[in-house]
GROMACS .gro file of C-alpha atoms in nm:
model
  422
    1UNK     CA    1   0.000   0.000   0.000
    2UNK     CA    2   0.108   0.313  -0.076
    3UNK     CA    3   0.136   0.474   0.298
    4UNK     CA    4   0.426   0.574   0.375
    5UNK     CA    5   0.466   0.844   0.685
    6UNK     CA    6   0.745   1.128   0.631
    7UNK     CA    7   0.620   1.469   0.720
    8UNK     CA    8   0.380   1.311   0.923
    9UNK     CA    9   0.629   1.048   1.125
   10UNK     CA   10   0.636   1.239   1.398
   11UNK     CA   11   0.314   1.436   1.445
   12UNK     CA   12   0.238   1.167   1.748
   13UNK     CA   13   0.586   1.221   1.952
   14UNK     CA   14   0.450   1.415   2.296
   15UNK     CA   15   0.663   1.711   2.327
   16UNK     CA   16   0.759   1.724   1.940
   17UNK     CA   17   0.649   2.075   1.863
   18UNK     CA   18   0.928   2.174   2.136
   19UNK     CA   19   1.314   2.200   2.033
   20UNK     CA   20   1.420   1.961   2.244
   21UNK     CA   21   1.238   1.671   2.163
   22UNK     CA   22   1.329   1.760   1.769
   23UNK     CA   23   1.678   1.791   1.841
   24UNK     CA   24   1.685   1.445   1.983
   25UNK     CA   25   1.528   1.283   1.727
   26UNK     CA   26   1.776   1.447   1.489
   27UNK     CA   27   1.638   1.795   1.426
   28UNK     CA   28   1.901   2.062   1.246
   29UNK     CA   29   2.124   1.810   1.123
   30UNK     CA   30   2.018   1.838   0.750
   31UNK     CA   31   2.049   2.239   0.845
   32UNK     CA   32   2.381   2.156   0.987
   33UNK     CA   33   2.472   1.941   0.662
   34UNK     CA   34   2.389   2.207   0.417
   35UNK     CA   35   2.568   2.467   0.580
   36UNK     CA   36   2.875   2.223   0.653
   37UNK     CA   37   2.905   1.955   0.348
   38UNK     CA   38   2.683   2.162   0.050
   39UNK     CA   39   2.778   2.501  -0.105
   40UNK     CA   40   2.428   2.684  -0.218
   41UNK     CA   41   2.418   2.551  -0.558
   42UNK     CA   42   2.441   2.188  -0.420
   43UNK     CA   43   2.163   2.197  -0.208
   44UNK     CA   44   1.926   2.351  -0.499
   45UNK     CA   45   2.066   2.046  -0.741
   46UNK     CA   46   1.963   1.822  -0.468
   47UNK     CA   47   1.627   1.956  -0.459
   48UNK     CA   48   1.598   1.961  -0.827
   49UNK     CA   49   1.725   1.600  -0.798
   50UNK     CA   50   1.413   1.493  -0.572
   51UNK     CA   51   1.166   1.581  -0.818
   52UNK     CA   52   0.993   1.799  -0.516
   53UNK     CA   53   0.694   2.001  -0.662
   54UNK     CA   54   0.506   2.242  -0.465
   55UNK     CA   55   0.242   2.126  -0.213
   56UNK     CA   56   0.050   2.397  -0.245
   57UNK     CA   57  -0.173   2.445  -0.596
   58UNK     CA   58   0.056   2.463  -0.850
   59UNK     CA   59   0.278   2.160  -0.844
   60UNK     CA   60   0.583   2.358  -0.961
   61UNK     CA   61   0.946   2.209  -0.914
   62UNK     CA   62   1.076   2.375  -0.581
   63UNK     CA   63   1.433   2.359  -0.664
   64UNK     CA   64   1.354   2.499  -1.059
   65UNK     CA   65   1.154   2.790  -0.877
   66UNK     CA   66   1.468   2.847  -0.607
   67UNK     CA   67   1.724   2.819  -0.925
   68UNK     CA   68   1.538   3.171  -1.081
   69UNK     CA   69   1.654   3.392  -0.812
   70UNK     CA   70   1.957   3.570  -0.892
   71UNK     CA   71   2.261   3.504  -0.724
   72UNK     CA   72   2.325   3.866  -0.694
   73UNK     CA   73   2.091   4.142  -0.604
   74UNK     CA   74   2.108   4.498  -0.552
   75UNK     CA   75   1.828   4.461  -0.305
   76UNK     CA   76   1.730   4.241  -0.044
   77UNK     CA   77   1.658   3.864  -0.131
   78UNK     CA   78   1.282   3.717   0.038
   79UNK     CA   79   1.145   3.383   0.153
   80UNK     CA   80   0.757   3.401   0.199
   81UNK     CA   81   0.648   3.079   0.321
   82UNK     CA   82   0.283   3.016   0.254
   83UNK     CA   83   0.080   2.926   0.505
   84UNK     CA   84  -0.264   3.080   0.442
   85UNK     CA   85  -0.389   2.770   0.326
   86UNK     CA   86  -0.732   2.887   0.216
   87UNK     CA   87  -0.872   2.686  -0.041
   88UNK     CA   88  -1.161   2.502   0.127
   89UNK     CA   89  -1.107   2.146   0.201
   90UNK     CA   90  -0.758   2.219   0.317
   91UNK     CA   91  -0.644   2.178   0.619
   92UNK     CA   92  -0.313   1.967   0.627
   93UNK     CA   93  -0.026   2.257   0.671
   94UNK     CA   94  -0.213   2.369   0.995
   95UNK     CA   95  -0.081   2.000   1.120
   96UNK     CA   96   0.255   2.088   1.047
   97UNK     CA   97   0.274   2.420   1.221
   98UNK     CA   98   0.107   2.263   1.525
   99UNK     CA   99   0.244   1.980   1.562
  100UNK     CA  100   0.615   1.952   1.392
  101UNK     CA  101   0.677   2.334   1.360
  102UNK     CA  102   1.035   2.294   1.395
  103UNK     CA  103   1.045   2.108   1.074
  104UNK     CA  104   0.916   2.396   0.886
  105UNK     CA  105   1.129   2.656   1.016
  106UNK     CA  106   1.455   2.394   0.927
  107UNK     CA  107   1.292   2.401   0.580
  108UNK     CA  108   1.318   2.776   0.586
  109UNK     CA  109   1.675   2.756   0.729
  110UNK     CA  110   1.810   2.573   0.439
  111UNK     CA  111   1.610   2.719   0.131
  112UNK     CA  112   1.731   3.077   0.243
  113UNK     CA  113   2.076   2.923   0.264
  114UNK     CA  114   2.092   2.774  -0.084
  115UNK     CA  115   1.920   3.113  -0.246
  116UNK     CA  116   2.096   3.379  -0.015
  117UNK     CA  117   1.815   3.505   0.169
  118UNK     CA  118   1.862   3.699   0.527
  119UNK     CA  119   1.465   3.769   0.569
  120UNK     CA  120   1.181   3.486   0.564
  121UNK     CA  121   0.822   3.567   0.601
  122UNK     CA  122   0.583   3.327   0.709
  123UNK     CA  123   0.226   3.454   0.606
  124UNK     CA  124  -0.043   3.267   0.830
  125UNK     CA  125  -0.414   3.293   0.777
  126UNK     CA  126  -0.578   3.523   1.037
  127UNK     CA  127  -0.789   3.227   1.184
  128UNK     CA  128  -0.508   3.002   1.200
  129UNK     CA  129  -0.470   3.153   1.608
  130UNK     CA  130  -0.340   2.885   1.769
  131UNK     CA  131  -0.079   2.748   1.492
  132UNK     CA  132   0.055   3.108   1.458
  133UNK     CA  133   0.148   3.070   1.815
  134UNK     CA  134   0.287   2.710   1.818
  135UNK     CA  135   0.510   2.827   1.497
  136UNK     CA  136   0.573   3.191   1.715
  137UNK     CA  137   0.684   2.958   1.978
  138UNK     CA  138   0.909   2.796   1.785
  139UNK     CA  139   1.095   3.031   1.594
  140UNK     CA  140   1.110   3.194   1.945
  141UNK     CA  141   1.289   2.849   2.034
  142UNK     CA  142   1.499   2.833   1.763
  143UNK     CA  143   1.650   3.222   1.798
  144UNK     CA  144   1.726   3.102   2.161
  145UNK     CA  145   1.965   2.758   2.030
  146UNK     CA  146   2.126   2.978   1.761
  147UNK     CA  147   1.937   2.814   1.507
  148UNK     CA  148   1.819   3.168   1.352
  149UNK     CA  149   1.997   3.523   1.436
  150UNK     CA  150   2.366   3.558   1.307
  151UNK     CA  151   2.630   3.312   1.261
  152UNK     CA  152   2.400   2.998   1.159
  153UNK     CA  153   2.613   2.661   1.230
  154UNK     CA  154   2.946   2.934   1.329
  155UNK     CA  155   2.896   3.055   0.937
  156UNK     CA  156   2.884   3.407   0.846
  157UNK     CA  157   2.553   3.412   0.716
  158UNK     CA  158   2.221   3.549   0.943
  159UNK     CA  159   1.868   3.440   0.905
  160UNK     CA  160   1.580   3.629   1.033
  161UNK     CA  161   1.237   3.456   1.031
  162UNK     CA  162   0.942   3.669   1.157
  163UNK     CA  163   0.523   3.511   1.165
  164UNK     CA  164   0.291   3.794   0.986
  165UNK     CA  165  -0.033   3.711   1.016
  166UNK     CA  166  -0.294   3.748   0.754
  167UNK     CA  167  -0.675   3.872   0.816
  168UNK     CA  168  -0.821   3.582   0.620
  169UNK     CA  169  -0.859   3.658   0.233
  170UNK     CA  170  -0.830   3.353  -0.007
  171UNK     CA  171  -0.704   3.592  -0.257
  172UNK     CA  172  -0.411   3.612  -0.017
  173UNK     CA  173  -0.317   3.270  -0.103
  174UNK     CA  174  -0.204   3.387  -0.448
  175UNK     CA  175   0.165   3.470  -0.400
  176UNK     CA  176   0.141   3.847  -0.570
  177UNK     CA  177  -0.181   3.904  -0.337
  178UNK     CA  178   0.021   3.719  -0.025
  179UNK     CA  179   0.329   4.024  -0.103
  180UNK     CA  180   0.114   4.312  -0.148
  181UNK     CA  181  -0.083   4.190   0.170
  182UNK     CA  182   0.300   4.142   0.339
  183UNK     CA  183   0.388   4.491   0.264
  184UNK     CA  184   0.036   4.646   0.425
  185UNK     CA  185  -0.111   4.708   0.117
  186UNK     CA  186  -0.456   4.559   0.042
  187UNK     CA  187  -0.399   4.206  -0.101
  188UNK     CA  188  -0.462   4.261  -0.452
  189UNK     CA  189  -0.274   4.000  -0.666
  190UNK     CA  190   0.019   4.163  -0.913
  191UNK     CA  191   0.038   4.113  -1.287
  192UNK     CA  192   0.322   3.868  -1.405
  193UNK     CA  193   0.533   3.913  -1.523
  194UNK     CA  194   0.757   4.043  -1.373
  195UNK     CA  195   0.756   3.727  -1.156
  196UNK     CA  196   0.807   3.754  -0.787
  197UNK     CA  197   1.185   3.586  -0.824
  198UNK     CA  198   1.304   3.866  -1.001
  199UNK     CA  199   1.048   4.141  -0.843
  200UNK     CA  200   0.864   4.013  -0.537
  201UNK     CA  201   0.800   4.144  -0.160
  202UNK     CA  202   0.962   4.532  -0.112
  203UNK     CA  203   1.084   4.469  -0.494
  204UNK     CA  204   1.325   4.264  -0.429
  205UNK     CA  205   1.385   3.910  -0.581
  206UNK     CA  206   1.150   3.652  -0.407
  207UNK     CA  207   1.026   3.282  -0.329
  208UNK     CA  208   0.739   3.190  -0.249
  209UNK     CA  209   0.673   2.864  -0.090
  210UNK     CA  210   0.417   2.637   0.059
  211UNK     CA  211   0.464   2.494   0.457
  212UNK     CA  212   0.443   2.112   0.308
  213UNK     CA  213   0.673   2.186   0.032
  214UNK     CA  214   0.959   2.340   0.273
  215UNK     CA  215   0.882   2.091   0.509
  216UNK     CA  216   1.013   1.787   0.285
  217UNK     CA  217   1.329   2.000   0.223
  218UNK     CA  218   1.550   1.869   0.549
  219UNK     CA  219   1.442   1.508   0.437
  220UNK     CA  220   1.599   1.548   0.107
  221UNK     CA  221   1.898   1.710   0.258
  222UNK     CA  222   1.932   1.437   0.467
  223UNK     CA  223   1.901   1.179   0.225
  224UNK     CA  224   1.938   1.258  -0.086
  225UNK     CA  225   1.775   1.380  -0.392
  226UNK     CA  226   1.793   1.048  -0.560
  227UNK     CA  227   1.618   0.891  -0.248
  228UNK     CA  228   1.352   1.111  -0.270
  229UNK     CA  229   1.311   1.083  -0.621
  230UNK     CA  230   1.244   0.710  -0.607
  231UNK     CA  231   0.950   0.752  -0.403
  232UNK     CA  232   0.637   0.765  -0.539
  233UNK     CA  233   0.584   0.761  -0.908
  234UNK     CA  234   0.764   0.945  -1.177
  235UNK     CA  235   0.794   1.339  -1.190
  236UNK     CA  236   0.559   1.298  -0.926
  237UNK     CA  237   0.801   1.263  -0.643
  238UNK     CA  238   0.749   1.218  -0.241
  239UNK     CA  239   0.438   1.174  -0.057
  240UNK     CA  240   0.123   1.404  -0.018
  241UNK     CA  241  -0.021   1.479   0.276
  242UNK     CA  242  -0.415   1.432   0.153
  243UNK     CA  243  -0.675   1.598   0.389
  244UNK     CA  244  -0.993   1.414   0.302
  245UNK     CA  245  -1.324   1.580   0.435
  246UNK     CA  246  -1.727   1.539   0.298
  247UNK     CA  247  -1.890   1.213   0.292
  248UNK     CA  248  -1.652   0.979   0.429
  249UNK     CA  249  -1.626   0.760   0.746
  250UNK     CA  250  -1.265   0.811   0.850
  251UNK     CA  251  -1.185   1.229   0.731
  252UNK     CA  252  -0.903   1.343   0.790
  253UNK     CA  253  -0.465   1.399   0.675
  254UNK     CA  254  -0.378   1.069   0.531
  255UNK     CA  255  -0.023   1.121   0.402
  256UNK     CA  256   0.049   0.849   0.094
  257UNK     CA  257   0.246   0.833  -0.247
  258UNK     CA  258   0.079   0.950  -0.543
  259UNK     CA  259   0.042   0.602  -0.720
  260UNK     CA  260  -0.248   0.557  -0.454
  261UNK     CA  261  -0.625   0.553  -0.636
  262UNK     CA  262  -0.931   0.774  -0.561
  263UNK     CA  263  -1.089   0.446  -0.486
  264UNK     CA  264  -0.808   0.325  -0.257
  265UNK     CA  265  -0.778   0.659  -0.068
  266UNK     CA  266  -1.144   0.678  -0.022
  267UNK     CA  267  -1.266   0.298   0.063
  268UNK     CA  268  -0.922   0.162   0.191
  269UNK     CA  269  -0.779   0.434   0.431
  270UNK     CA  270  -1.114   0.672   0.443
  271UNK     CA  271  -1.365   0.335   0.515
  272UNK     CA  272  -1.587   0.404   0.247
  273UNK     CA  273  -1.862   0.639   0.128
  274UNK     CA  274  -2.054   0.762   0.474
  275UNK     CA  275  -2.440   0.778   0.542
  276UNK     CA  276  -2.685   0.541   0.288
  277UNK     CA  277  -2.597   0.711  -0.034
  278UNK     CA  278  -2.282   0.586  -0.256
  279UNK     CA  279  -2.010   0.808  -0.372
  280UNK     CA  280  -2.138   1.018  -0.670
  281UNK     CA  281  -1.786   1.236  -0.730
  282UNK     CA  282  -1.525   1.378  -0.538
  283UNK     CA  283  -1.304   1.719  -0.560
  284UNK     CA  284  -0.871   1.560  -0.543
  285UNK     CA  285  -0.751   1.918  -0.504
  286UNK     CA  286  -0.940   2.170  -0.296
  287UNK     CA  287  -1.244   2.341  -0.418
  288UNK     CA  288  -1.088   2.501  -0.707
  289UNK     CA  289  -0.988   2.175  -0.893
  290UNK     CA  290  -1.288   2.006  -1.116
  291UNK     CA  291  -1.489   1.735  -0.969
  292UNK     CA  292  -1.478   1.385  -1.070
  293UNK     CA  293  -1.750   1.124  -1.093
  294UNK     CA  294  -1.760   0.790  -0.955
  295UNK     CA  295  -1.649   0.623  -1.274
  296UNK     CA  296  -1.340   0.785  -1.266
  297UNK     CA  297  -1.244   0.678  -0.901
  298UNK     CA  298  -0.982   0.495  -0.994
  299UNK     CA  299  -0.720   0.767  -1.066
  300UNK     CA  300  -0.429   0.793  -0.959
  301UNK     CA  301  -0.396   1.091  -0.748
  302UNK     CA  302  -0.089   1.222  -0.884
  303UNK     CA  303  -0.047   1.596  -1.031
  304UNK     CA  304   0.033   1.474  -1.360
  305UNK     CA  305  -0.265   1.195  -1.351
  306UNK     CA  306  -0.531   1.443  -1.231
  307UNK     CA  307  -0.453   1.693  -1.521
  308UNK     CA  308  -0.450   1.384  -1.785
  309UNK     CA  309  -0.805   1.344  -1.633
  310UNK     CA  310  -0.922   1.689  -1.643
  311UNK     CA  311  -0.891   1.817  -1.268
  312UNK     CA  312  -0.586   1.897  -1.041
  313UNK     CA  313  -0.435   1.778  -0.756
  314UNK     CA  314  -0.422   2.141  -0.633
  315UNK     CA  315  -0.378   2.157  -0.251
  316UNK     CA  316  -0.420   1.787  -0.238
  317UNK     CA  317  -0.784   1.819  -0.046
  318UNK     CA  318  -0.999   1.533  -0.157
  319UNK     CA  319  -1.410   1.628  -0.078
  320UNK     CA  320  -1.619   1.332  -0.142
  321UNK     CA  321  -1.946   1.351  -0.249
  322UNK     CA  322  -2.246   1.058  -0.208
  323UNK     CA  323  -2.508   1.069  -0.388
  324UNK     CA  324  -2.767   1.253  -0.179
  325UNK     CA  325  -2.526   1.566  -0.276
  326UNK     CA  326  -2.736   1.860  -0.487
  327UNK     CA  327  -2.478   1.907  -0.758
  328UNK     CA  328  -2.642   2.246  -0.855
  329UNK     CA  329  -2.667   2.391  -0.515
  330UNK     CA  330  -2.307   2.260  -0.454
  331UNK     CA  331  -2.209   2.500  -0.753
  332UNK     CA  332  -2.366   2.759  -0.626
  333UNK     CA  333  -2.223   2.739  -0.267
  334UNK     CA  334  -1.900   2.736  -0.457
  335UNK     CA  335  -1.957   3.032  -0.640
  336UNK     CA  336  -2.112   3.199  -0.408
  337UNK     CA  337  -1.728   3.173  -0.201
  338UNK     CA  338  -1.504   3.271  -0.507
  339UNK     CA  339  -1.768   3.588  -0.574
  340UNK     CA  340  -1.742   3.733  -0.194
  341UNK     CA  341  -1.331   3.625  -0.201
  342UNK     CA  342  -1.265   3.821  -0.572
  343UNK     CA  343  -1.055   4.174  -0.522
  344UNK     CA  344  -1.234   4.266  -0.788
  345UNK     CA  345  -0.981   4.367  -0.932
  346UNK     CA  346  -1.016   4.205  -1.305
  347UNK     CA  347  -1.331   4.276  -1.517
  348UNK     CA  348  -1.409   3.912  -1.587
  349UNK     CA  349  -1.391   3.854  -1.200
  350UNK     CA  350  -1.574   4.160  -1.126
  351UNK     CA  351  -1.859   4.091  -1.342
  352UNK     CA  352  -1.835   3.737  -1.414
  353UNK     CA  353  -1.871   3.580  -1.074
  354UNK     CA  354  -2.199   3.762  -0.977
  355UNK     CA  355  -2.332   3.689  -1.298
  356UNK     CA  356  -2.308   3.337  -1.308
  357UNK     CA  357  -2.449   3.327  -0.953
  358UNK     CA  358  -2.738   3.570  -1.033
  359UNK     CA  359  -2.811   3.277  -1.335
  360UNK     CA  360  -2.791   2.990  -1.113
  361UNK     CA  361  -2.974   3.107  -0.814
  362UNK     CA  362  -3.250   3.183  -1.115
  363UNK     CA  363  -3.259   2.848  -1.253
  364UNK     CA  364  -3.273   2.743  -0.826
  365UNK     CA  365  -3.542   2.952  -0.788
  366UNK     CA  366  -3.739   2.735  -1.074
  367UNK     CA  367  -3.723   3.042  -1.310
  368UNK     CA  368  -3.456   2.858  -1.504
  369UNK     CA  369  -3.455   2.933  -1.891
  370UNK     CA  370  -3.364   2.737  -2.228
  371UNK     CA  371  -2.993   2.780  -2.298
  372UNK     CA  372  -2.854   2.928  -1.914
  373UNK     CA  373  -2.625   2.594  -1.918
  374UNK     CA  374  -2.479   2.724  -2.214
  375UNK     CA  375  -2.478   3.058  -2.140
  376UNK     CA  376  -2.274   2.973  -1.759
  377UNK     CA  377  -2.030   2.773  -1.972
  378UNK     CA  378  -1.941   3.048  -2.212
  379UNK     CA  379  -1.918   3.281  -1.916
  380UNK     CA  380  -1.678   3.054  -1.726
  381UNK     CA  381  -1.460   3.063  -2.091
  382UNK     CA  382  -1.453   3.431  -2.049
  383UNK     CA  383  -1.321   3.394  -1.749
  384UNK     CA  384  -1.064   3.126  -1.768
  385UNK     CA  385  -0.753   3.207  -1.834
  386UNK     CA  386  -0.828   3.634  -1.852
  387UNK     CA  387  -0.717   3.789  -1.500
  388UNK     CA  388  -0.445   3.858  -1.317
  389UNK     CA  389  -0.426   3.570  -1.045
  390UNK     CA  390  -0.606   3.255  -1.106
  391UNK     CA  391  -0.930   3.327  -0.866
  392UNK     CA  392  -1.082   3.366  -1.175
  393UNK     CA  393  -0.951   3.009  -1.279
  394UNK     CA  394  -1.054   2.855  -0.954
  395UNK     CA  395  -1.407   2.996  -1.020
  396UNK     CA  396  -1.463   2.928  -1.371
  397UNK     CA  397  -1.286   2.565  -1.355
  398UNK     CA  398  -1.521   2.362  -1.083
  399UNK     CA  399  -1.818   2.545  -1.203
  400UNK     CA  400  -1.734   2.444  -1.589
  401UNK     CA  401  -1.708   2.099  -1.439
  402UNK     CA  402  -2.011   2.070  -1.246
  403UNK     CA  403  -2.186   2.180  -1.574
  404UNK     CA  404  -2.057   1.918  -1.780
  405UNK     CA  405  -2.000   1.639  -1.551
  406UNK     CA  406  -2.342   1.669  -1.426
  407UNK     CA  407  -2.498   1.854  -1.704
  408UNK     CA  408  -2.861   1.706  -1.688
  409UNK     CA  409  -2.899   1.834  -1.310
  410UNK     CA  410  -2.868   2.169  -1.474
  411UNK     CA  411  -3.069   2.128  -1.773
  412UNK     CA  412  -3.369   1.989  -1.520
  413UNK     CA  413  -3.361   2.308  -1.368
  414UNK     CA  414  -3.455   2.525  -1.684
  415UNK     CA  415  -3.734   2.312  -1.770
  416UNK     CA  416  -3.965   2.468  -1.472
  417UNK     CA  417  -3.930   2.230  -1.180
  418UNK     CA  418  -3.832   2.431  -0.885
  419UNK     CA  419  -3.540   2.308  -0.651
  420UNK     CA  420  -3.599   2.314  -0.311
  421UNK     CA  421  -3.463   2.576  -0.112
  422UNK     CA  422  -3.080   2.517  -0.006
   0.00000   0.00000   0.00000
């Protein structure tokens, strides 16, 4: 089976989110190797090595991302570490900042090493309240073991790590909207280019990172790019930690390689489809990715396997759906989140959102008319792809999918049967 427990090994050790207790079971020595055995450039081959993509939407190659920074810089060099993590469904990173937040902050420690970065950032969603103070705690810790301040490891290099929190905007998720949010400014997403590793936070070059994707840096420090790489299947390297939520017996973070099924996530380590109904689709990625129906339940949940199948693996968030679900007034819910979350900013964000859920609560409210399916899906296309962060992508995409996965649910709706009220 495809379990296999590596950011999560030690989530159960009492006393693990203290220094001490990571230090004995072998905390800061991949720190300690990097700064000791690896010049800079070493440690980003060995994360390009490990195939490491990032945890959290995008599934870009960490060490590719790291290698775009220049070496030199006129201005100050920036880690953000991204731990908003609002996409609903997800709710995995919060586990790491409770419970192993040591592990993070040695991510940090050797990233900013290998790019030649003084400052890290580590933007936390305004509700996250108690992991802001477990990860406050212990970056408090780690100034007080020389593990942050100057001389890291009796080098001349310093490393300054300070917890900002957020005030709870998805569109702070997005790393241009995360920076402007960063700098005080309201979080209003940036247009690329230029990208944030050449212009980023205070205009200076910048990385942005996910907590799951740092976390699995000490590992591969530790071990090896090429021992990282052989885990899980090709270019889809490492485990996932999958939080699995909705209409399952057993929710919650299962971490697993990404040759493990839908099916065998959801019936083998979730116990099945919950209440009397029987599954009916599931979201792999966080409410932003396309749904999938039962008859595709047996895909693999890898990045690369999701796209093939028309979704994404996103922030690996798997919501599973029985069949006593409402797939219209699931849409609508969803809408309803990505309208009140858009800056509004872009035009087709602006105007698109409300429109489609002015149309849908219509067709709800049994005034449905001939040709609003069609209308909702050429809406969505003038939306995808045409704004400045993807918001308007992780709008448009589920509700395109609802339409067409589950296009007759629609279509009943515009033929003058009223739904009943949500």
């Amino acid at each position: 089976m495809p379990e296999l427990k590596l950011i999560s090994a030690n989530f159960d050790v009492p006393g693990r989110s203290g220094i001490e207790v990571y230090i004995r079971g072998g905390g800061y020595r991949a720190a300690r190797r990097a700064f000791d055995a690896l010049t800079p450039e070493q440690v980003i081959e060995e994360v390009k090595k490990s195939g490491l993509r990032g945890r959290g939407g995008a599934g870009f190659p960490a060490g590719l991302k790291w290698s775009f920074v220049p070496r030199e810089s006129a201005l100050p060099k920036y880690l953000c570490c991204n731990a908003d993590e609002g996409e609903p469904g997800t709710f995995k990173d919060r586990l790491i900042m409770l419970k192993d937040p040591h592990l993070l902050i040695e991510g940090i420690i050797i990233a900013c090493y290998a790019i030649g970065i003084h400052t890290a950032f580590v933007y936390v969603r305004g509700e996250y309240v108690a992991e802001a103070a477990a990860l406050q705690r212990a970056v408090d810790e780690a100034y007080a073991g020389g593990f942050l301040g100057a001389n890291l490891f009796n080098k001349d290099f310093a490393l300054d790590v300070l917890v900002h929190r957020g005030a709870g905007a998805y569109i702070c998720g997005e790393e241009t909207g995360l920076i402007e949010s960063l700098e005080g400014k309201r979080g209003n997403p940036r247009l690329k280019p230029p990208f944030p590793a050449l212009v980023g936070a205070f205009q200076g070059p910048t990385v942005v990172n996910n907590v799951e994707t740092l976390a699995n840096v000490p590992m591969i420090i530790e071990k090896g790019g090429e021992w990282y790489a052989a885990i899980g299947p090709e270019k889809n390297t490492g485990t996932r930690l999958f939080a699995v939520s909705g209409h399952v017996n057993k929710p919650g973070v299962y971490e697993l390689t990404m040759d493990v099924t839908a099916r065998e996530l959801i019936y083998d380590y979730c116990g099945g489809v919950s209440g009397a109904g029987k599954l009916k689709a599931f979201i792999p990625g966080g409410s932003s990715s396309p749904c999938l129906t039962a008859d595709e339940v047996d895909v693999q949940m890898s990045f690369d396997a999701l796209m093939k199948a028309g979704s994404m693996g996103g922030s690996g968030a798997v919501i599973v759906l029985n069949d006593t679900v409402d797939i219209p007034k699931l849409a609508l819910r969803t809408l309803k989140f990505y309208e009140h979350e858009s800056c509004g900013q872009c035009t087709p964000c602006r105007e698109g959102l409300p429109w489609l859920v002015k149309i849908l609560t219509r067709m709800l409210d049994g005034r449905g008319a001939p040709g609003d399916v069609d209308l909702m899906l050429e809406i969505c296309d003038s939306i995808f792809g045409k704004t400045f962060c993807p918001l308007g992508d992780a709008a448009a995409m589920p509700t395109r999918g609802f339409l067409m996965k589950f296009r007759g649910e629609f279509e009943e709706l515009t033929a003058g049967g009223k739904a009943e009220t949500a």
